[in-house]
mmCIF file of C-alpha atoms in Angstrom:
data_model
loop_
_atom_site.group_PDB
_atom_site.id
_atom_site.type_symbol
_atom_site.label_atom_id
_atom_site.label_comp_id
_atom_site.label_asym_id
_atom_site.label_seq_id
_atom_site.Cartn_x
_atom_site.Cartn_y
_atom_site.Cartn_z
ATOM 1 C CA UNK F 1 57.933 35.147 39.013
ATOM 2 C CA UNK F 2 55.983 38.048 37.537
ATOM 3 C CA UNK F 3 56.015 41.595 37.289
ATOM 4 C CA UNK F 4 53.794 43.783 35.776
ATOM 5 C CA UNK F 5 56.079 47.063 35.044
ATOM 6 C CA UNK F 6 57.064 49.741 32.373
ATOM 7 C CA UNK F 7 60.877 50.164 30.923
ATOM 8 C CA UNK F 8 62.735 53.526 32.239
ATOM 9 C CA UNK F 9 65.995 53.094 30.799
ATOM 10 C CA UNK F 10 68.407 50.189 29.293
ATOM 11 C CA UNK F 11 71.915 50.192 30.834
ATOM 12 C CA UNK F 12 75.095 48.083 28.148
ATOM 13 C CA UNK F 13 78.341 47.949 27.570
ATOM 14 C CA UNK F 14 79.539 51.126 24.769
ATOM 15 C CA UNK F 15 81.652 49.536 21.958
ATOM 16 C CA UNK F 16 85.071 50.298 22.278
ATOM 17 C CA UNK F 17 84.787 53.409 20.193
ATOM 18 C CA UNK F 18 82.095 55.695 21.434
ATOM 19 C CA UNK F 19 82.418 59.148 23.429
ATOM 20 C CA UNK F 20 79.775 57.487 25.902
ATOM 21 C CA UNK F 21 82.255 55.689 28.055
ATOM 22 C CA UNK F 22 81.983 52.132 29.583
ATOM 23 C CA UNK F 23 78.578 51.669 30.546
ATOM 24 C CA UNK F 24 75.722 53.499 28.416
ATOM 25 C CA UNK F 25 72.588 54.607 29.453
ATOM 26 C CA UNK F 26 69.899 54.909 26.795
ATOM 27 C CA UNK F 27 66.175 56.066 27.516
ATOM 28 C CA UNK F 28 63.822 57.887 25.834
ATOM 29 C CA UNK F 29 65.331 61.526 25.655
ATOM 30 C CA UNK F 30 68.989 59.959 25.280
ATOM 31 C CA UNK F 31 67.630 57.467 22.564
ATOM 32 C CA UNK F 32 68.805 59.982 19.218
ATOM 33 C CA UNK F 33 72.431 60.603 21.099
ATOM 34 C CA UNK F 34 73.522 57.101 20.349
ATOM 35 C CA UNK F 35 75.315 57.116 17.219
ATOM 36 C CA UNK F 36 76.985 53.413 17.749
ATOM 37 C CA UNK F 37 73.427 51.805 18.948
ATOM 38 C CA UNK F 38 74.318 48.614 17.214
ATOM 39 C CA UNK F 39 77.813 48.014 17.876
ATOM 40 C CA UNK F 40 76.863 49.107 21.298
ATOM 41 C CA UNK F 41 73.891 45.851 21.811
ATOM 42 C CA UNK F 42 75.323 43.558 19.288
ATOM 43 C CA UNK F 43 78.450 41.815 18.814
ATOM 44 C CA UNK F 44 79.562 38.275 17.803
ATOM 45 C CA UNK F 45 78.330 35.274 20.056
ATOM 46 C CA UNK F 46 76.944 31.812 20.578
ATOM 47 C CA UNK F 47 73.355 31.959 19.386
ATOM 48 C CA UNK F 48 72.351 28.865 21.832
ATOM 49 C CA UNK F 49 73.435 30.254 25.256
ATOM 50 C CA UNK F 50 73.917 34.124 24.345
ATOM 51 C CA UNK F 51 77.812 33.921 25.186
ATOM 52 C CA UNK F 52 79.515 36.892 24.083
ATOM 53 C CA UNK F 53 83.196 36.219 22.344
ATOM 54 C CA UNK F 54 84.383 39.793 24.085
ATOM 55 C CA UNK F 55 84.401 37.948 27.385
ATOM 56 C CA UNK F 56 83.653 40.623 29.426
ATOM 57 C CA UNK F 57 80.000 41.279 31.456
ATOM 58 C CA UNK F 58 78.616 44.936 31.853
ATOM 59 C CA UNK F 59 81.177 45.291 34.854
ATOM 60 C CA UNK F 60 84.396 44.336 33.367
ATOM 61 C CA UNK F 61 84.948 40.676 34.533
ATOM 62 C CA UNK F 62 85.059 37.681 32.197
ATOM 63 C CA UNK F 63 82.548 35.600 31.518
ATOM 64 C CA UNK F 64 82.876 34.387 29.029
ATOM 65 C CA UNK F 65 82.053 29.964 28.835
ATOM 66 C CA UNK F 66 84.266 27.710 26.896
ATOM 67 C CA UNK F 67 81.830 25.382 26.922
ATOM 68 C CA UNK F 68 78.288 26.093 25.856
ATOM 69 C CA UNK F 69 75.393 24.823 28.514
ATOM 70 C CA UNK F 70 72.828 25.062 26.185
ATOM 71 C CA UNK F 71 74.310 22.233 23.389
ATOM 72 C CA UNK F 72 74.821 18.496 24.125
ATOM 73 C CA UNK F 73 77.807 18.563 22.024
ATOM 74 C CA UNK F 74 79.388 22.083 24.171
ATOM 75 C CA UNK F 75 80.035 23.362 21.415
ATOM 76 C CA UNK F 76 79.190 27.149 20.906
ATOM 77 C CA UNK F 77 76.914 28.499 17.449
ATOM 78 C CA UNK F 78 78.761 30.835 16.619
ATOM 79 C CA UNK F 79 76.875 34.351 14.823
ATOM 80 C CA UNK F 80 75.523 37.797 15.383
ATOM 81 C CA UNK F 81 73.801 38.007 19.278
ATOM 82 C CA UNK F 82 72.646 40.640 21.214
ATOM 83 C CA UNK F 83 75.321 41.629 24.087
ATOM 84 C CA UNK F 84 73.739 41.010 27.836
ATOM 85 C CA UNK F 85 72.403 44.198 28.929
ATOM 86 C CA UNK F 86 70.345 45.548 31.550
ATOM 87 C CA UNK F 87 66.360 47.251 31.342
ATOM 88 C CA UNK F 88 64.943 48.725 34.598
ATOM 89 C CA UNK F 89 61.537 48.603 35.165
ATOM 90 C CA UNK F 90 59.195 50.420 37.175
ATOM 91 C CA UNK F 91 56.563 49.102 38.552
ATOM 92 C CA UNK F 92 53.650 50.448 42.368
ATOM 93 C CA UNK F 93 56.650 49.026 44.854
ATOM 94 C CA UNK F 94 59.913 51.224 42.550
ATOM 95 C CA UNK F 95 62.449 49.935 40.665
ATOM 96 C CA UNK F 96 64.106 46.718 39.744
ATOM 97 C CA UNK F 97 67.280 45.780 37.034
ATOM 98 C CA UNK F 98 66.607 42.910 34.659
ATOM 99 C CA UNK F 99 69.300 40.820 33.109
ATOM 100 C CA UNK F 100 68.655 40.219 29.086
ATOM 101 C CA UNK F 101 70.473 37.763 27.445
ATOM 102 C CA UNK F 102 70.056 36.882 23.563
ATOM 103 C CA UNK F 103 66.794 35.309 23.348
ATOM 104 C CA UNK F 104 65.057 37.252 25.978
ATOM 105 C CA UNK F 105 66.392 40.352 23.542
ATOM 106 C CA UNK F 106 64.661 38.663 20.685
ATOM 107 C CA UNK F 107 61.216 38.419 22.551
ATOM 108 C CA UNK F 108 61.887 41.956 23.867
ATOM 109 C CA UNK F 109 62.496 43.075 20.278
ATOM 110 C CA UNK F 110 59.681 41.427 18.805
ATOM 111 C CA UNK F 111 61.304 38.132 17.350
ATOM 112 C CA UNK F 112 64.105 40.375 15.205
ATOM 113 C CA UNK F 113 67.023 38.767 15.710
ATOM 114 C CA UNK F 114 70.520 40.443 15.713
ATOM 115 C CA UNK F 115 71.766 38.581 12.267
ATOM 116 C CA UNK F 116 68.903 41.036 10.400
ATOM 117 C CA UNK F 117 69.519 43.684 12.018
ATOM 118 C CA UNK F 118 73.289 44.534 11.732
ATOM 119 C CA UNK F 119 72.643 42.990 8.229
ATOM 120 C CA UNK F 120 70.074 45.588 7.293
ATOM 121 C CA UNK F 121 72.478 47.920 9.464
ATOM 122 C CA UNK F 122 75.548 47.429 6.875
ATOM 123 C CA UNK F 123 73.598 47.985 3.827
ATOM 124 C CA UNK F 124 71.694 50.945 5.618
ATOM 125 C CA UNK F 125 75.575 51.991 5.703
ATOM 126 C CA UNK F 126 76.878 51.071 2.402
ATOM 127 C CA UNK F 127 74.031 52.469 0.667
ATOM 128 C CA UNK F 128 74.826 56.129 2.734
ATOM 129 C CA UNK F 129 78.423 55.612 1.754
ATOM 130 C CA UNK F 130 77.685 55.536 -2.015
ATOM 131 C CA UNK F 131 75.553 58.152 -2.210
ATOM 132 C CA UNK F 132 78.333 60.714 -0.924
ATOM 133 C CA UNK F 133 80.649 58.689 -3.092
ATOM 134 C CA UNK F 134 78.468 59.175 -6.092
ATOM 135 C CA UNK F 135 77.803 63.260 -5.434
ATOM 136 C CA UNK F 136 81.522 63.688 -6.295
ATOM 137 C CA UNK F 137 82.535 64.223 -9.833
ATOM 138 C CA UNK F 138 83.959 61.689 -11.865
ATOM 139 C CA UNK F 139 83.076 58.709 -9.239
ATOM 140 C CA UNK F 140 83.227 55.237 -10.879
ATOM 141 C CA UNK F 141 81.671 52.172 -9.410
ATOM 142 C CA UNK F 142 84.509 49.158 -9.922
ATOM 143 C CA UNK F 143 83.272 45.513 -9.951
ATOM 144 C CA UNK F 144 83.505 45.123 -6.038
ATOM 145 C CA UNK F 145 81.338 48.021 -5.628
ATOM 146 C CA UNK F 146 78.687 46.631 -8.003
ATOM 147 C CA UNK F 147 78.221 43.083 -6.242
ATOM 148 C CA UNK F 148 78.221 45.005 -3.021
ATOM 149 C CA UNK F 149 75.092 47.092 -4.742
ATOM 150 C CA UNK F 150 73.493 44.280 -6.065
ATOM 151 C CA UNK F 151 73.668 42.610 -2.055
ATOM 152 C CA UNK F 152 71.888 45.348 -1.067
ATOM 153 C CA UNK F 153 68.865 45.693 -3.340
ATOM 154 C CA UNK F 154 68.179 42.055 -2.537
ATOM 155 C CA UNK F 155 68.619 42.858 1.586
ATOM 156 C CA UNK F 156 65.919 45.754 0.249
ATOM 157 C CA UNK F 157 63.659 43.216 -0.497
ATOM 158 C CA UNK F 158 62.998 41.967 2.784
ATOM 159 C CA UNK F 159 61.857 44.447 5.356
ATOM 160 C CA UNK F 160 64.504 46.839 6.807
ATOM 161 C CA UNK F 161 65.161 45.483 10.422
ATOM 162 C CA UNK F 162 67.455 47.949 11.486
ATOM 163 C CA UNK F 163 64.704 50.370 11.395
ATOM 164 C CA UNK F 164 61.951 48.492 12.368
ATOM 165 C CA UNK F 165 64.083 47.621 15.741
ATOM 166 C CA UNK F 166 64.769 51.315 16.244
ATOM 167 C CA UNK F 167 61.338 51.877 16.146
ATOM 168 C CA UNK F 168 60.890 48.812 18.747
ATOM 169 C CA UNK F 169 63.554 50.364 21.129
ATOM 170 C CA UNK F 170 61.901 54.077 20.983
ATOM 171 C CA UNK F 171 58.263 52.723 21.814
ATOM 172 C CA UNK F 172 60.184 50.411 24.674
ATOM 173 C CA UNK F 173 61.066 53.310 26.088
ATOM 174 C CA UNK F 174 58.433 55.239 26.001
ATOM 175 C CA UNK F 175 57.029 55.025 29.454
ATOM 176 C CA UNK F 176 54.064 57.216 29.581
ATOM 177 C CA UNK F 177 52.221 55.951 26.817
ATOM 178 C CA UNK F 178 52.694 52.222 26.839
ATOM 179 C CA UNK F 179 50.577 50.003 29.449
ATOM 180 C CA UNK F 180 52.816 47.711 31.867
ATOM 181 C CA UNK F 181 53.914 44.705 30.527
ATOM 182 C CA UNK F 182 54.337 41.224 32.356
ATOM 183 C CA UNK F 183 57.962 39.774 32.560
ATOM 184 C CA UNK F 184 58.258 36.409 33.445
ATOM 185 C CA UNK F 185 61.665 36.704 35.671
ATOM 186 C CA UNK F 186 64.057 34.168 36.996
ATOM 187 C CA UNK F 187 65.712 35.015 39.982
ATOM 188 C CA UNK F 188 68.785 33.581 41.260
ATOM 189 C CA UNK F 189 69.615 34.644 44.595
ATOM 190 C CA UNK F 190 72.908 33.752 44.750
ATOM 191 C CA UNK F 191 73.489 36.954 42.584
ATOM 192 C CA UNK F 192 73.516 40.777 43.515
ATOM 193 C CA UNK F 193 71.164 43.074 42.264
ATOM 194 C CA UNK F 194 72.866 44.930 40.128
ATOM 195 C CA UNK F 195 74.558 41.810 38.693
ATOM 196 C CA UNK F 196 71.855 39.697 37.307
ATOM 197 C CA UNK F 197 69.925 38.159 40.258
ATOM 198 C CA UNK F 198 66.515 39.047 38.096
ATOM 199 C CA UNK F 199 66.961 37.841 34.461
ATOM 200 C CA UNK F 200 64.420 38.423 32.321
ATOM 201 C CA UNK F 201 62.767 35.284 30.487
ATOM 202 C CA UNK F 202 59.636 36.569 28.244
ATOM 203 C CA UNK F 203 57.551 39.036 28.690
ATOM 204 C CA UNK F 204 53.981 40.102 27.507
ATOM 205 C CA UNK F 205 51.577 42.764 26.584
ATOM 206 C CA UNK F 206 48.537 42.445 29.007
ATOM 207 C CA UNK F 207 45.009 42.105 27.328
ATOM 208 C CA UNK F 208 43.304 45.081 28.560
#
C-alpha cells in the first residue's frame, strides 16, 4: 500500500528520566524542548528484527520476543536500535499513525543508523564535559581522560551523525515546506489503529 503524505508529529516512549512523561510528542515547534532526544528514540536492541531489550511497546505492555523472527539461528544481534515509535502523516483524506521499527527508522533517517549516532552523541557529550572541566583552575587531565580524548578526535573524523540526524528530524518535520513523500505501508488488520495496524516499510521522495 501507498500513501503519498507529509509528517505532523512523531509520538515515543520518554526515557525513564525526562519531565515529558510516558509518551512524547515531538513536532516541529516542540522539536528544541527535547533535551533527552536520543535516549528518548534509541536504546539497546536486536539489530535484525528491531526488538527492544526494555520490553515494553509505546503503551506499556511487553513485547518484547525471546526469539528473533528475522535470524535462522533465533538468536537476537544484539546493539544500538532505534525504539518503535509512531509518525502521523497527513495526507487529502486526514490523518493516519505509522508504526516505525529499526530499519524503517534508518530509511526514514537517511541510512544513519543508531550505533553512529549515540556514538557521535557521547563524544558530542564528553567533549562538552571537558570543556567546563578545563575552564576551572588547576584541572588536570589523568590517563583515562586522555584515551577518552584521543576516542573522540578519531569519532571527529568521520562526520558528526548526531547532528546530521537532528538536522534530518527538524526538516521531517517541517510540514509546510517539504513535498509529500510516498510510504510504502504494511497493514495488518488484525491490529488497532493506534497500535500498529499501518507499519511503515520505506518511503520516498517523489520526482517532481
Amino acid at each position: 500500500m501507498k500513501v503519498y503524505a507529509c509528517i505532523s508529529k512523531m509520538v515515543l516512549v520518554s526515557s525513564p528520566t525526562s519531565h515529558l512523561g510516558h509518551l512524547s510528542v515531538i513536532d516541529k515547534h516542540s522539536l528544541k524542548e527535547h533535551n533527552e532526544i536520543v535516549r528518548d528514540f534509541i536504546t539497546a536492541g536486536c539489530k535484525l528484527c528491531g526488538s527492544p531489550l526494555y520490553h515494553k511497546n509505546l503503551h506499556g505492555k511487553n513485547s518484547s520476543a525471546i526469539d528473533c523472527p528475522n535470524n535462522p539461528k533465533y538468536l537476537h544481534v544484539p546493539g544500538q536500535i532505534y525504539k518503535p515509535f509512531m509518525i502521523y502523516v497527513d495526507d487529502q483524506s486526514g490523518q493516519v499513525p505509522l508504526l516505525v521499527r529499526n530499519k524503517a527508522a534508518e530509511i526514514l533517517f537517511a541510512n544513519i543508523i543508531a550505533d553512529d549516532v549515540s556514538e557521535c552523541y557521547k563524544s558530542h557529550m564528553l567533549e562538552t564535559s571537558e570543556s567546563g572541566n578545563l575552564s576551572a583552575p588547576g584541572t588536570i587531565i589523568d590517563g583515562v581522560g586522555s584515551k577518552e580524548i584521543t576516542k573522540r578526535r578519531k569519532t571527529e573524523q568521520k562526520p558528526n551523525f548526531y547532528q546530521i540526524w537532528l538536522v534530518m528530524i527538524k526538516c521531517l518535520l517541517n510540514q509546510g515546506s517539504n513535498s509529500p513523500f510516498c510510504f510504502q505501508i504494511l497493514v495488518n488488520p488484525e491490529k488497532n489503529v493506534e497500535d500498529g495496524r499501518f507499519e511503515l516499510v520505506s518511503l520516498t521522495m517523489p520526482i517532481p
